[in-house]
Short mmCIF file of C-alpha atoms in Angstrom, two decimals:
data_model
loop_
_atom_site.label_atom_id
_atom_site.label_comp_id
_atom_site.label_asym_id
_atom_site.label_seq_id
_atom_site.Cartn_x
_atom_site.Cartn_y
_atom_site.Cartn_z
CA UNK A 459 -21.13 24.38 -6.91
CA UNK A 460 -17.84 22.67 -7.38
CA UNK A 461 -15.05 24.95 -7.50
CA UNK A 462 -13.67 24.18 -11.41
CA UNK A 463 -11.20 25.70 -12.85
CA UNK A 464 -9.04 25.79 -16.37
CA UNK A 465 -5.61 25.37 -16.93
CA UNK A 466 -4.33 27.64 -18.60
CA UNK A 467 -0.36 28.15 -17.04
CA UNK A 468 1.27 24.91 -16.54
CA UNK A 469 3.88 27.19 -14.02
CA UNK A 470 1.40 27.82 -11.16
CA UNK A 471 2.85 26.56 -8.50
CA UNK A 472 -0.13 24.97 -7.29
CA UNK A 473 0.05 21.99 -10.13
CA UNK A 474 3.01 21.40 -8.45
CA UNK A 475 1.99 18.37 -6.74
CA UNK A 476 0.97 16.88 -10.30
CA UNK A 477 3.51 18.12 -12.46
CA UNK A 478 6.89 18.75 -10.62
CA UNK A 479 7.15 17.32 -7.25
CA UNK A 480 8.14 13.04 -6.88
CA UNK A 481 5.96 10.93 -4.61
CA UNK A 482 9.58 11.28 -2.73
CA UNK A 483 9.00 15.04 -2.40
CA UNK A 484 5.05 14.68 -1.62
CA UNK A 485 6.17 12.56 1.42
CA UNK A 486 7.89 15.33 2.89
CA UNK A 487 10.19 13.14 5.38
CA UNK A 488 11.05 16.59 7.20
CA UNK A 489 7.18 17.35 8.40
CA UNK A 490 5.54 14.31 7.68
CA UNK A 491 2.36 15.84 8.74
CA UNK A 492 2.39 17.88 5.78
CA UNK A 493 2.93 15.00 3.43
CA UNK A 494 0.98 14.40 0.43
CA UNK A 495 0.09 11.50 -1.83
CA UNK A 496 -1.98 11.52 -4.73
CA UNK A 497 -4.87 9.31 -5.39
CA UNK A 498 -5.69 8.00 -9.02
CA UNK A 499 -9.18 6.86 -9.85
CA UNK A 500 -12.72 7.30 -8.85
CA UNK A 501 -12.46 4.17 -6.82
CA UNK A 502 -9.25 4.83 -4.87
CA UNK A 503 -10.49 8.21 -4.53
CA UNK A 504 -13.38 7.62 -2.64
CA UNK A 505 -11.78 4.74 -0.78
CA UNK A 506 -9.24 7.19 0.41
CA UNK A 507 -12.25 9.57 1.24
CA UNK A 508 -14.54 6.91 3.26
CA UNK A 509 -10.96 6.37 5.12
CA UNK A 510 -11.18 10.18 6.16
CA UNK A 511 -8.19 11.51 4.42
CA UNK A 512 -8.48 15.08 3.27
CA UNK A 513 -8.49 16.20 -0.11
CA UNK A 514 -6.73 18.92 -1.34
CA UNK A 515 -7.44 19.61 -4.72
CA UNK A 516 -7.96 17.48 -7.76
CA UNK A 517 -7.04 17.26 -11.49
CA UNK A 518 -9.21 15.77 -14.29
CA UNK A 519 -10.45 15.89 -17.73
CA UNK A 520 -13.27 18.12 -18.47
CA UNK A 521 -15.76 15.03 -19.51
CA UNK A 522 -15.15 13.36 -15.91
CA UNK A 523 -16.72 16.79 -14.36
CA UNK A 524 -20.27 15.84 -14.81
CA UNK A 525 -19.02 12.10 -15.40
CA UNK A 526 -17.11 9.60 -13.62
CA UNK A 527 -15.83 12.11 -11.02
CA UNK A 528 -18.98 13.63 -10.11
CA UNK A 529 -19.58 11.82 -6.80
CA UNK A 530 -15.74 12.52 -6.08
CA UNK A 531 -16.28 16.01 -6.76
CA UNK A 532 -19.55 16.37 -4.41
CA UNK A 533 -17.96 14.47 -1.51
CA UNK A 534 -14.91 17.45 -1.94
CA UNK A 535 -16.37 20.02 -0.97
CA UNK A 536 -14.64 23.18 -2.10
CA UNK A 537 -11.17 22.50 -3.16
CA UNK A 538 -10.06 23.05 -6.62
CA UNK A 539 -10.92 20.60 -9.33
CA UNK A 540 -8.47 21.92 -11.90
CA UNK A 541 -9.36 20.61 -15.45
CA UNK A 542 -8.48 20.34 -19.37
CA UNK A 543 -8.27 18.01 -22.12
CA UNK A 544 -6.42 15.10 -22.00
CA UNK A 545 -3.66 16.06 -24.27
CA UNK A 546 -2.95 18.88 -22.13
CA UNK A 547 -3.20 16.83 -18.75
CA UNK A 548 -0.61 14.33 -20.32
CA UNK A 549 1.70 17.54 -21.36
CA UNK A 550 1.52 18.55 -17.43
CA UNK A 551 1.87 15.53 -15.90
CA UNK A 552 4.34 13.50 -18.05
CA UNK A 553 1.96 10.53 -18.42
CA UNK A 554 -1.67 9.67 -19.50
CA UNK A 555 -4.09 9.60 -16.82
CA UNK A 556 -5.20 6.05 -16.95
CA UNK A 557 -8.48 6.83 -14.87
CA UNK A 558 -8.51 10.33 -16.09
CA UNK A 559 -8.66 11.29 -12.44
CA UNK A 560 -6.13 12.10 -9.98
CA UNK A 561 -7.03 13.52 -6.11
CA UNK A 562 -3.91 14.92 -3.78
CA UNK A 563 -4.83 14.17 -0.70
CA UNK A 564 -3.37 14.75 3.15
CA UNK A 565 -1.35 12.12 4.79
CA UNK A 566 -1.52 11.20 8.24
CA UNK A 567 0.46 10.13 11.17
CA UNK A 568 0.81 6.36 11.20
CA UNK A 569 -0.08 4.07 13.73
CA UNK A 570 2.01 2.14 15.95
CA UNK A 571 2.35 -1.69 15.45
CA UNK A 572 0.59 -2.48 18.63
CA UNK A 573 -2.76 -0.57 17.55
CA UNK A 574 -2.31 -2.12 14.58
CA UNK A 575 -2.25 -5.22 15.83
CA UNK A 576 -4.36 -5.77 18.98
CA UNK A 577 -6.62 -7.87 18.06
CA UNK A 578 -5.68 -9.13 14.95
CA UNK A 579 -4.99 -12.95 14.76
CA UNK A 580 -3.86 -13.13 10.99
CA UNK A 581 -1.32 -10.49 9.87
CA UNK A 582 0.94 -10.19 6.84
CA UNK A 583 4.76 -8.42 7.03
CA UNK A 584 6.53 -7.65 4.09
CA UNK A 585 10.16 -7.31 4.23
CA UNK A 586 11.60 -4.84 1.85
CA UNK A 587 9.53 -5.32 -1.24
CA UNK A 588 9.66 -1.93 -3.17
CA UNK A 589 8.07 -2.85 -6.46
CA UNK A 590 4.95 -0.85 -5.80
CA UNK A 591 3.24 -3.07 -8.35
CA UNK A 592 3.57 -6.38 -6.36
CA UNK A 593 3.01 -4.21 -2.92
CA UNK A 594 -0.37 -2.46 -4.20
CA UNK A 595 -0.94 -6.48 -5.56
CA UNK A 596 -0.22 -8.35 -2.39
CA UNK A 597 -2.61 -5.31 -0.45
CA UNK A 598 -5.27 -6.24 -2.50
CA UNK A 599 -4.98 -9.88 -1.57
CA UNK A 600 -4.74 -9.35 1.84
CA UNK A 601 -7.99 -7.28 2.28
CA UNK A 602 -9.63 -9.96 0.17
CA UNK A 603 -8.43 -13.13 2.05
CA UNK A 604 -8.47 -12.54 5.44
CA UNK A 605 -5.01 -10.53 6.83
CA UNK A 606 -6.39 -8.29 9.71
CA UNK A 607 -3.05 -5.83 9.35
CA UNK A 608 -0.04 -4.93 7.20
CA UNK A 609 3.26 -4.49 8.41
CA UNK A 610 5.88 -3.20 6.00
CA UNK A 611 9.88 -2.88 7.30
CA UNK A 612 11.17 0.24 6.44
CA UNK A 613 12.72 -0.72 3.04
CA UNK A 614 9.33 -1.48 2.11
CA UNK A 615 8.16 0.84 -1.15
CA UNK A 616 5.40 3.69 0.32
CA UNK A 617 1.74 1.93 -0.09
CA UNK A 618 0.43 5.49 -1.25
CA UNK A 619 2.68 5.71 -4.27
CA UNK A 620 0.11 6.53 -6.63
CA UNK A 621 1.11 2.99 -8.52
CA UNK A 622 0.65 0.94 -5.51
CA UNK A 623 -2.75 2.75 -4.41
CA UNK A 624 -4.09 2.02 -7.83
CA UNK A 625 -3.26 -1.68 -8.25
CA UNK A 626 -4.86 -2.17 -4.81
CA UNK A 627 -8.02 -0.89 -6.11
CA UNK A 628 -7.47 1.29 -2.54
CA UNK A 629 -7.48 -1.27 -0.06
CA UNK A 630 -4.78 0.45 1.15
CA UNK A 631 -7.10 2.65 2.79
CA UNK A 632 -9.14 -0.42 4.15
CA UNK A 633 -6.67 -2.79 5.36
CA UNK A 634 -5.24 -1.63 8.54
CA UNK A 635 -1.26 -1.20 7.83
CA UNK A 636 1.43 0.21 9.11
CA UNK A 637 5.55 0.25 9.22
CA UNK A 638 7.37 -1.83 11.96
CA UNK A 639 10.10 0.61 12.73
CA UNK A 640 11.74 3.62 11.01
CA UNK A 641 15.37 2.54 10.87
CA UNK A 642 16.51 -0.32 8.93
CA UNK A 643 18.45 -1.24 12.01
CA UNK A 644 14.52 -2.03 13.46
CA UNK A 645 14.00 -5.22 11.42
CA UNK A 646 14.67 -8.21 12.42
CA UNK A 647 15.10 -7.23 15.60
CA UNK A 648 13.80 -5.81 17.69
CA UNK A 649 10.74 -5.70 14.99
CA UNK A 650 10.42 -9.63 15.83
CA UNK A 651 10.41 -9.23 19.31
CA UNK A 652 7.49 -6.64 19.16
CA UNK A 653 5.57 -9.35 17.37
CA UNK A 654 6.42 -12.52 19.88
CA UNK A 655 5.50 -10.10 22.71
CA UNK A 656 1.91 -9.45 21.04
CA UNK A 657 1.28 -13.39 21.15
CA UNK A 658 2.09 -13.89 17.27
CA UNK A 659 4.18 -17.11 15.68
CA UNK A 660 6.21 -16.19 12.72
CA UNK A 661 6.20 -17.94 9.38
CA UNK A 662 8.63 -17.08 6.87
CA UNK A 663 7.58 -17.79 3.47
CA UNK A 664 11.01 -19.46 1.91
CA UNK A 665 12.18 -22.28 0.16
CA UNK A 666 13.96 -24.53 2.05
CA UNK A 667 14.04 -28.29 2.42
CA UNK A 668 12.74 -28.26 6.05
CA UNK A 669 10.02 -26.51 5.36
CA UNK A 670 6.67 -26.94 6.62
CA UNK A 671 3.78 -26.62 3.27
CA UNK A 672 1.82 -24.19 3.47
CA UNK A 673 -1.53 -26.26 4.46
CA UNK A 674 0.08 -28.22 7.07
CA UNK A 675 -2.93 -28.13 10.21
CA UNK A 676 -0.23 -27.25 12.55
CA UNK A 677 0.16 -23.55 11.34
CA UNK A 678 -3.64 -23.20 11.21
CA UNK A 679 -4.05 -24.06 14.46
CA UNK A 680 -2.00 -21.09 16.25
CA UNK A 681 -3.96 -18.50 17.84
CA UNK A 682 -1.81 -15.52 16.18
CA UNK A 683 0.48 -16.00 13.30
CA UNK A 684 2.38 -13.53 11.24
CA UNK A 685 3.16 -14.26 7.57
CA UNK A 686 6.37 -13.15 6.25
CA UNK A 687 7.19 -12.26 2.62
CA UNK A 688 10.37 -10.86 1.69
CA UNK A 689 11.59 -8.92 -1.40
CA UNK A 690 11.32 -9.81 -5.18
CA UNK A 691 14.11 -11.88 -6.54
CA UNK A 692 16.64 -12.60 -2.91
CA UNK A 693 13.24 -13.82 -0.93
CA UNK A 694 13.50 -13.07 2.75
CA UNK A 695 16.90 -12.38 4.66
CA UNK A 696 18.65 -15.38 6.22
CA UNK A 697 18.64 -13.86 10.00
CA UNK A 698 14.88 -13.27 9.12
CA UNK A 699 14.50 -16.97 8.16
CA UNK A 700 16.61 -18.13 11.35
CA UNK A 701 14.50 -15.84 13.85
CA UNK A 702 11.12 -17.24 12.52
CA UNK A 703 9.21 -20.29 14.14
CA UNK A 704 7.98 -21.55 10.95
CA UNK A 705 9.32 -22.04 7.75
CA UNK A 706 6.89 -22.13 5.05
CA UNK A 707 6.95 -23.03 1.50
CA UNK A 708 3.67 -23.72 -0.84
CA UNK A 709 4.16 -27.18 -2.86
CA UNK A 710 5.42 -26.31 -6.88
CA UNK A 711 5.00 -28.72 -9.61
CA UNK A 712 6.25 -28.94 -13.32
CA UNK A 713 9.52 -27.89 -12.00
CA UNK A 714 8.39 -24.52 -11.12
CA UNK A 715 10.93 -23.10 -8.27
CA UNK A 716 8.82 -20.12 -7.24
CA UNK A 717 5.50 -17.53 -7.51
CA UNK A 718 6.04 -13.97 -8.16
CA UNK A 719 5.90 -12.63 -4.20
CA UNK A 720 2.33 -11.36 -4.85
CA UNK A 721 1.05 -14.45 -6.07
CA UNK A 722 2.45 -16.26 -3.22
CA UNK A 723 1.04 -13.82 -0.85
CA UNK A 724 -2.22 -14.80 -2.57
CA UNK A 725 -2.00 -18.33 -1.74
CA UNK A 726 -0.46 -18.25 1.74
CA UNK A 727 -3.02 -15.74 2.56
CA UNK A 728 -6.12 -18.04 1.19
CA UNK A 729 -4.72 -21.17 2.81
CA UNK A 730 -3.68 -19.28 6.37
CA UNK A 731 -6.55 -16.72 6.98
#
């Protein structure tokens, strides 16, 4: 029997994680392994749960019980599945539940780069992109076309903001990802170094005019190659650019300059895999 129960005090402290602590505080930077992130959806949820992460309680509408959630509910064993209307959800969590169902779940230590990597030949690294919208985006696309791993620089956004999970319908938990370093001091260097000893070429996705376009047969034909993207707006660093072996822009027409850095991730991804 699921274990449901009704809200009825918006102060227990164990709607917390819903209604009072960030995705900041969830992380818990001091004991990472008793960070949190919260899931949102049926979908992400069990994504998240084929992964192997631990659940720890969740939150939902009362017509999701015996609906939607019901084959989230049975894969969670015991934990609390703490319910009410949807009024009352939006009071307690200061937003509408989109998917009317959210699961906090247990982080877990990430992996290093060269796990990650080992025998990936495709691989996408994202240099400081925090919009969790375009990250959660540009996860999606990877799973979907190809990119064996993630690697995110530390000014990256976190992938399980509950935003980013979401928009990548929770590839997140099916793309293997992790961050390349934990000081912003780590990227470029000795972050590109790490890659170059693994076998990989770099391409940095930038406009300039010695570019190479995107389809050009001589980046498909290396063995390993690592796409870089950099952050919404500024593009990638110039000491990123300078470090890389490639250069990489995809042809515009109409007098279009750019794509949004999840669209281009789309393409690059589709024409590199």
């Amino acid at each position: 029997m699921p274990n449901v129960i009704e809200i009825t005090d918006f102060s227990a402290p164990e709607l917390d994680i819903y209604a009072r602590l960030t995705e900041n505080q969830l992380i818990n930077r001091a004991e990472p392994e008793k960070g949190l992130f919260i899931a949102e959806s049926p979908n992400v949820i069990l994504r998240a749960l084929d992964a192997g992460y631990e659940p720890v309680s969740l939150l939902m509408e009362h017509k999701h019980v015996d609906g939607q959630a019901k084959e989230v509910i049975s894969r969670c064993g015991c934990v609390p599945v703490y319910t009410s209307t949807l009024d009352v959800l939006t009071q307690l969590t200061g937003f509408q539940l989109t998917r009317g169902v959210l699961c906090a779940m247990r982080r877990r230590k990430q992996p290093d780069v060269e796990t990650v990597c080992k025998n990936a030949r495709r691989i996408a690294v994202l240099e400081n992109i925090m919009n969790p919208t375009n990250l959660g985006a540009i996860f999606r696309s990877a799973a979907a076309l190809g990119m064996d791993a993630v690697l995110l620089t530390p000014g990256c956004c976190d992938p399980f903001y509950r935003r980013s999970a979401r928009v990548s319908m929770g590839t997140i938990f099916q793309v293997p990802w992790t961050y390349i370093g934990t000081e912003f001091t780590d990227w470029p260097h000795p972050g590109m170094d790490r890659l170059r000893v693994m076998g990989f070429k770099t391409a940095a996705m930038a406009l300039r005019d010695d570019s190479y376009s995107v389809d050009d047969p001589a980046l498909a034909a290396e063995k390993r190659l690592a796409i870089i993207l950099g952050t919404e707006g500024d593009g990638l660093a110039d000491c990123t650019i300078a470090d890389c072996d490639y250069t990489v822009r995809i042809p515009m027409q109409h007098g279009v300059d750019s794509l949004n850095v999840a669209a281009a991730s789309a393409v690059a991804f589709w024409q590199l895999r």
